[in-house]
Amino acid sequence: MKPMALTADIVAAGAVRPGPTPVTRPSPAAVAQGDWAAYRLETATEQGLALPGRIKRMGRGQELAIGAVQRALDGCTAQGIEPPARGASTAVSVGTAWAEEGDEITFLENLIKLGEKAAKPAFFVNSVKNALASQLALTFGFQGENQTFAHDALSFESALWQGAHLLRAGRARHAVVCGVEALVAFQEIHGHLLGWYGTDAASLAPLFGPKRAAGQGTLPGEGAAAFILSAPGTVASPLARLSFVRARGPRRRDPVLAAAEELAFIEQAMDDAGVRIADAGLMVLGANGDPGLDAIYAEIAQGLATRAPGLAVGVYRHRTGDFATASALGFESAVRAVANQALPDEMRIVAGDLGATGSIAHVVLYHLSSAGYHSVMIVSA
Amino acid sequence: MTARPRVVVTGMGMVSAAGWTLDETWAAIAQGREGLRALSLFESQRCGKLPVGEVTGDPARRSGLASGSRSDHFAVWAARQAYADAGLDAGAFAADRGAVVLGALTGGMVFTEEFLARLHLEKVVDGRDLSDRACCNSADRLAELFGLGGFRTTVSNACASGGAALGLGCDLIEAGEADVVMAGGVDSLNRVVLNGFNSLMLVSTDGCRPFDAERKGMSVGEGAGVMILESEDHARARGARVRAWLAGRGNTCDAHHVSAPQPEGNGLREAMRLALEGAGLPPAAVDYINAHGTGTADNDPVEARAICSLFGDRLPAVSSTKRFFGHTLAAAGAIEAIVTVLALEHQAIPPNLGLRTVDPKVALAPVTEYRAAKLDVAMSTSLGFGGNNSAVLFRRPGTWETTP
């Protein structure tokens, strides 16, 4: 049995993004490694987040997710589109690798430093990974299927697939799909110790501009993007259409990444989607400024250029930093690219010519992580 | 329009405090032998004397993995059993048609804990790889070991994760995304979970007594349950034995409270109704419900209300098997789904261990003794923090071939 076509209308989208340049903060006292840089929202108010009121204590990830969904709902209002209803007809599908890890770590640190008497229930409840999805349900009254996917760089893609599938199967009228990650100190400590992250506060320049030195790594980031999906044809003028999503894991631990294999993965996906590379309009890569990973992405970009000369290739992680569900922010940019038929400010063309095909019929997003997770998502006009 | 393919169970594997295999587990159930015992895995000043569903023995020896978390070992061991039980081999399916969906919450939390302890107590910054801490690591292990190159994900819907993972496995087969899905759930005991539930005053000091008037709370457990799901056509084509038909499932969210269930059990009732609707069966067709039945003050009456309101005066037999292995969190939905299928196979109802006097707020009469019964259709339910509910419904082979 062949996979059934998976499409959905993207009715509205919203995002909460970090500022355009990394912020510098002293590393935690426990490690004392000087200043670290990250794409991080320093305060919610700084980003204009209007939270619908704190029901109880919420963690950072919950605030980001609620902010993104609220913006998507505001988008429905602005377009005069009926927003998703409270109740069972609206499903919630969230992709988040680390959810409220900040609260989980706080809970653990209290146990370690102060003893078990210091175990705080609120931190424990928030530490459960579906705290974000359930908080969305609580805040907005969505009682449909409620799923949380926590699988590294496959998390958002899993959520997107599930959201679209629920519509296809007639199990929801709307699906609210969200990709979110909150950057907390522990992740920075971990990433720096393993050499994933650099300390240079200059913005990342994936596949363009001055390359970071070998071993400099990428920079961590955070943010959230949310999408209101409905079944195809149920809205007169959706922003865009989800026409394909495929995400896969590595075949082995510590994989050796090979551009040729990745190009074959992309070609197979596009073939299955029925979209020719030459017709893509815009190919968006998840290059993140890490010299090792960017080298693979560069080879892939070259390979794509030989298959479709002039194909516009864009990147976006110079404005988000790197995190497991950053692909959700790339996807949100892609939706706006298709909706507005123009390159969003936060995207940058690194090869080819956006005007070559005359319009942005499809945006093909390709992501590859250092662990070998890879995905193709297609947003169409 | 093409009919939805039937999703069948062709293999099962599990590990819990009740045993390392299906046979050991069912023997414990048939003999009414509880699995709760004193915690020995780690020292705990406040929780050390609480009965827990701790798995004894060396999980690494069972899994054969050289590294990984306790959860990884459990998941791999359960998967090895399920894979063998299904009679699968490398040629049974194309790699990209094999998928894995695992429910998981805590993964290798102990690695994070060890790292933080060194950092804060010894002032040692230890740069060792913490990648095995991620809860998705177990699913990755299964994909690598069993050549599952297709869809892969980890569902983290609190204590309803296992049931939700089985439901997503059905989705993948029905959507034509996969021919074979390894689906289930896993979790292992750790300080965060035990102290977390204890801080909420949800843990019983004398072991869980689901639905009992004097129950004092839950007992935390650990383990893994894995099912092999296939379309019936795929299973028949390769001559596989069909253990059950996963005929319906339902997932809902209460949107009521971050940790407490909706008092009337509306969300759970809807999840069960959806499972029945998917199976095309009326409530009266259900012979047995393996209830979530944690033994907490909130859960049990809510679950009873949900069951009573859906099934009315034709209540099926009900029991909670939590005292056999504790509440295994993300694994619970999968382990208890397996127990439900075993009940269909053995034509017997597992007892609700620990129940002496039914809570007056529970309008059920849970089965307290292992007993034979004619079972064709059975359901397993799960509830989780955040108001997540799941229900999965199984039918016994031989009961649907003649169904119009």
Tab-separated table of N, CA and C in Angstrom, chain B residues 11-60:
chain	number	residue	atom	x	y	z
B	11	GLY	N	2.878	-9.517	17.199
B	11	GLY	CA	3.948	-9.832	18.142
B	11	GLY	C	3.841	-8.954	19.371
B	12	MET	N	4.273	-9.491	20.498
B	12	MET	CA	4.236	-8.710	21.743
B	12	MET	C	5.450	-9.072	22.606
B	13	GLY	N	5.914	-8.080	23.334
B	13	GLY	CA	6.984	-8.322	24.293
B	13	GLY	C	6.884	-7.329	25.424
B	14	MET	N	7.284	-7.747	26.587
B	14	MET	CA	7.174	-6.824	27.716
B	14	MET	C	8.126	-7.193	28.841
B	15	VAL	N	8.374	-6.204	29.667
B	15	VAL	CA	9.093	-6.434	30.916
B	15	VAL	C	8.496	-5.488	31.952
B	16	SER	N	8.321	-6.009	33.133
B	16	SER	CA	7.810	-5.189	34.237
B	16	SER	C	8.179	-5.900	35.530
B	17	ALA	N	7.747	-5.329	36.623
B	17	ALA	CA	7.998	-5.970	37.920
B	17	ALA	C	7.303	-7.322	38.017
B	18	ALA	N	6.374	-7.577	37.113
B	18	ALA	CA	5.676	-8.868	37.127
B	18	ALA	C	6.434	-9.947	36.367
B	19	GLY	N	7.461	-9.569	35.630
B	19	GLY	CA	8.227	-10.582	34.915
B	19	GLY	C	8.920	-10.032	33.685
B	20	TRP	N	9.830	-10.856	33.177
B	20	TRP	CA	10.622	-10.448	32.013
B	20	TRP	C	10.002	-10.892	30.696
B	21	THR	N	8.970	-11.685	30.761
B	21	THR	CA	8.369	-12.211	29.527
B	21	THR	C	6.844	-12.202	29.641
B	22	LEU	N	6.192	-12.488	28.531
B	22	LEU	CA	4.732	-12.600	28.548
B	22	LEU	C	4.300	-13.734	29.474
B	23	ASP	N	4.988	-14.848	29.371
B	23	ASP	CA	4.601	-16.010	30.172
B	23	ASP	C	4.772	-15.736	31.669
B	24	GLU	N	5.901	-15.140	32.020
B	24	GLU	CA	6.121	-14.820	33.439
B	24	GLU	C	5.053	-13.852	33.942
B	25	THR	N	4.726	-12.887	33.100
B	25	THR	CA	3.728	-11.888	33.496
B	25	THR	C	2.369	-12.542	33.709
B	26	TRP	N	1.984	-13.385	32.735
B	26	TRP	CA	0.656	-13.989	32.880
B	26	TRP	C	0.611	-14.959	34.064
B	27	ALA	N	1.731	-15.628	34.304
B	27	ALA	CA	1.768	-16.528	35.465
B	27	ALA	C	1.560	-15.734	36.752
B	28	ALA	N	2.204	-14.564	36.839
B	28	ALA	CA	2.026	-13.722	38.030
B	28	ALA	C	0.575	-13.295	38.162
B	29	ILE	N	-0.020	-12.956	37.041
B	29	ILE	CA	-1.421	-12.506	37.062
B	29	ILE	C	-2.344	-13.659	37.470
B	30	ALA	N	-2.120	-14.804	36.880
B	30	ALA	CA	-2.980	-15.956	37.186
B	30	ALA	C	-2.852	-16.381	38.650
B	31	GLN	N	-1.645	-16.209	39.191
B	31	GLN	CA	-1.417	-16.613	40.589
B	31	GLN	C	-1.700	-15.478	41.566
B	32	GLY	N	-2.048	-14.319	41.050
B	32	GLY	CA	-2.316	-13.181	41.930
B	32	GLY	C	-1.086	-12.727	42.697
B	33	ARG	N	0.067	-12.795	42.054
B	33	ARG	CA	1.341	-12.495	42.723
B	33	ARG	C	1.730	-11.049	42.425
B	34	GLU	N	1.650	-10.199	43.404
B	34	GLU	CA	1.938	-8.786	43.155
B	34	GLU	C	3.425	-8.542	42.919
B	35	GLY	N	3.713	-7.493	42.167
B	35	GLY	CA	5.110	-7.200	41.821
B	35	GLY	C	5.720	-6.071	42.623
B	36	LEU	N	4.955	-5.464	43.508
B	36	LEU	CA	5.483	-4.328	44.267
B	36	LEU	C	6.447	-4.799	45.344
B	37	ARG	N	7.525	-4.073	45.498
B	37	ARG	CA	8.526	-4.418	46.511
B	37	ARG	C	9.269	-3.150	46.918
B	38	ALA	N	10.115	-3.253	47.913
B	38	ALA	CA	10.849	-2.073	48.389
B	38	ALA	C	11.836	-1.605	47.320
B	39	LEU	N	12.004	-0.326	47.252
B	39	LEU	CA	12.930	0.265	46.285
B	39	LEU	C	14.371	-0.129	46.604
B	40	SER	N	15.082	-0.621	45.591
B	40	SER	CA	16.495	-0.934	45.822
B	40	SER	C	17.403	-0.266	44.790
B	41	LEU	N	16.798	0.348	43.818
B	41	LEU	CA	17.566	0.895	42.690
B	41	LEU	C	18.445	2.064	43.097
B	42	PHE	N	17.958	2.875	44.003
B	42	PHE	CA	18.740	4.012	44.500
B	42	PHE	C	18.250	4.337	45.914
B	43	GLU	N	19.077	5.075	46.613
B	43	GLU	CA	18.699	5.454	47.980
B	43	GLU	C	17.797	6.673	47.940
B	44	SER	N	16.826	6.653	48.820
B	44	SER	CA	15.929	7.792	48.885
B	44	SER	C	15.435	7.948	50.313
B	45	GLN	N	15.710	9.116	50.861
B	45	GLN	CA	15.338	9.362	52.255
B	45	GLN	C	13.825	9.341	52.435
B	46	ARG	N	13.128	9.940	51.511
B	46	ARG	CA	11.678	10.078	51.669
B	46	ARG	C	10.880	8.998	50.962
B	47	CYS	N	11.475	8.406	49.949
B	47	CYS	CA	10.711	7.434	49.139
B	47	CYS	C	11.243	6.011	49.256
B	48	GLY	N	12.312	5.834	50.022
B	48	GLY	CA	12.983	4.546	50.055
B	48	GLY	C	12.126	3.393	50.548
B	49	LYS	N	11.123	3.711	51.366
B	49	LYS	CA	10.297	2.629	51.915
B	49	LYS	C	8.981	2.452	51.156
B	50	LEU	N	8.819	3.226	50.132
B	50	LEU	CA	7.571	3.106	49.368
B	50	LEU	C	7.640	1.878	48.471
B	51	PRO	N	6.580	1.080	48.434
B	51	PRO	CA	6.584	-0.061	47.501
B	51	PRO	C	6.560	0.451	46.054
B	52	VAL	N	7.395	-0.118	45.242
B	52	VAL	CA	7.461	0.293	43.841
B	52	VAL	C	7.458	-0.947	42.939
B	53	GLY	N	7.132	-0.732	41.703
B	53	GLY	CA	7.189	-1.803	40.718
B	53	GLY	C	8.546	-1.825	40.048
B	54	GLU	N	9.561	-2.188	40.829
B	54	GLU	CA	10.938	-2.184	40.311
B	54	GLU	C	11.253	-3.520	39.632
B	55	VAL	N	11.852	-3.445	38.482
B	55	VAL	CA	12.260	-4.654	37.769
B	55	VAL	C	13.569	-5.147	38.373
B	56	THR	N	13.604	-6.398	38.773
B	56	THR	CA	14.836	-6.937	39.345
B	56	THR	C	15.623	-7.671	38.260
B	57	GLY	N	16.925	-7.726	38.447
B	57	GLY	CA	17.773	-8.363	37.454
B	57	GLY	C	18.483	-7.314	36.621
B	58	ASP	N	19.340	-7.782	35.751
B	58	ASP	CA	20.192	-6.885	34.979
B	58	ASP	C	19.598	-6.648	33.588
B	59	PRO	N	19.028	-5.488	33.360
B	59	PRO	CA	18.413	-5.243	32.045
B	59	PRO	C	19.431	-5.210	30.906
B	60	ALA	N	20.660	-4.796	31.203
B	60	ALA	CA	21.676	-4.734	30.143
B	60	ALA	C	21.995	-6.137	29.610
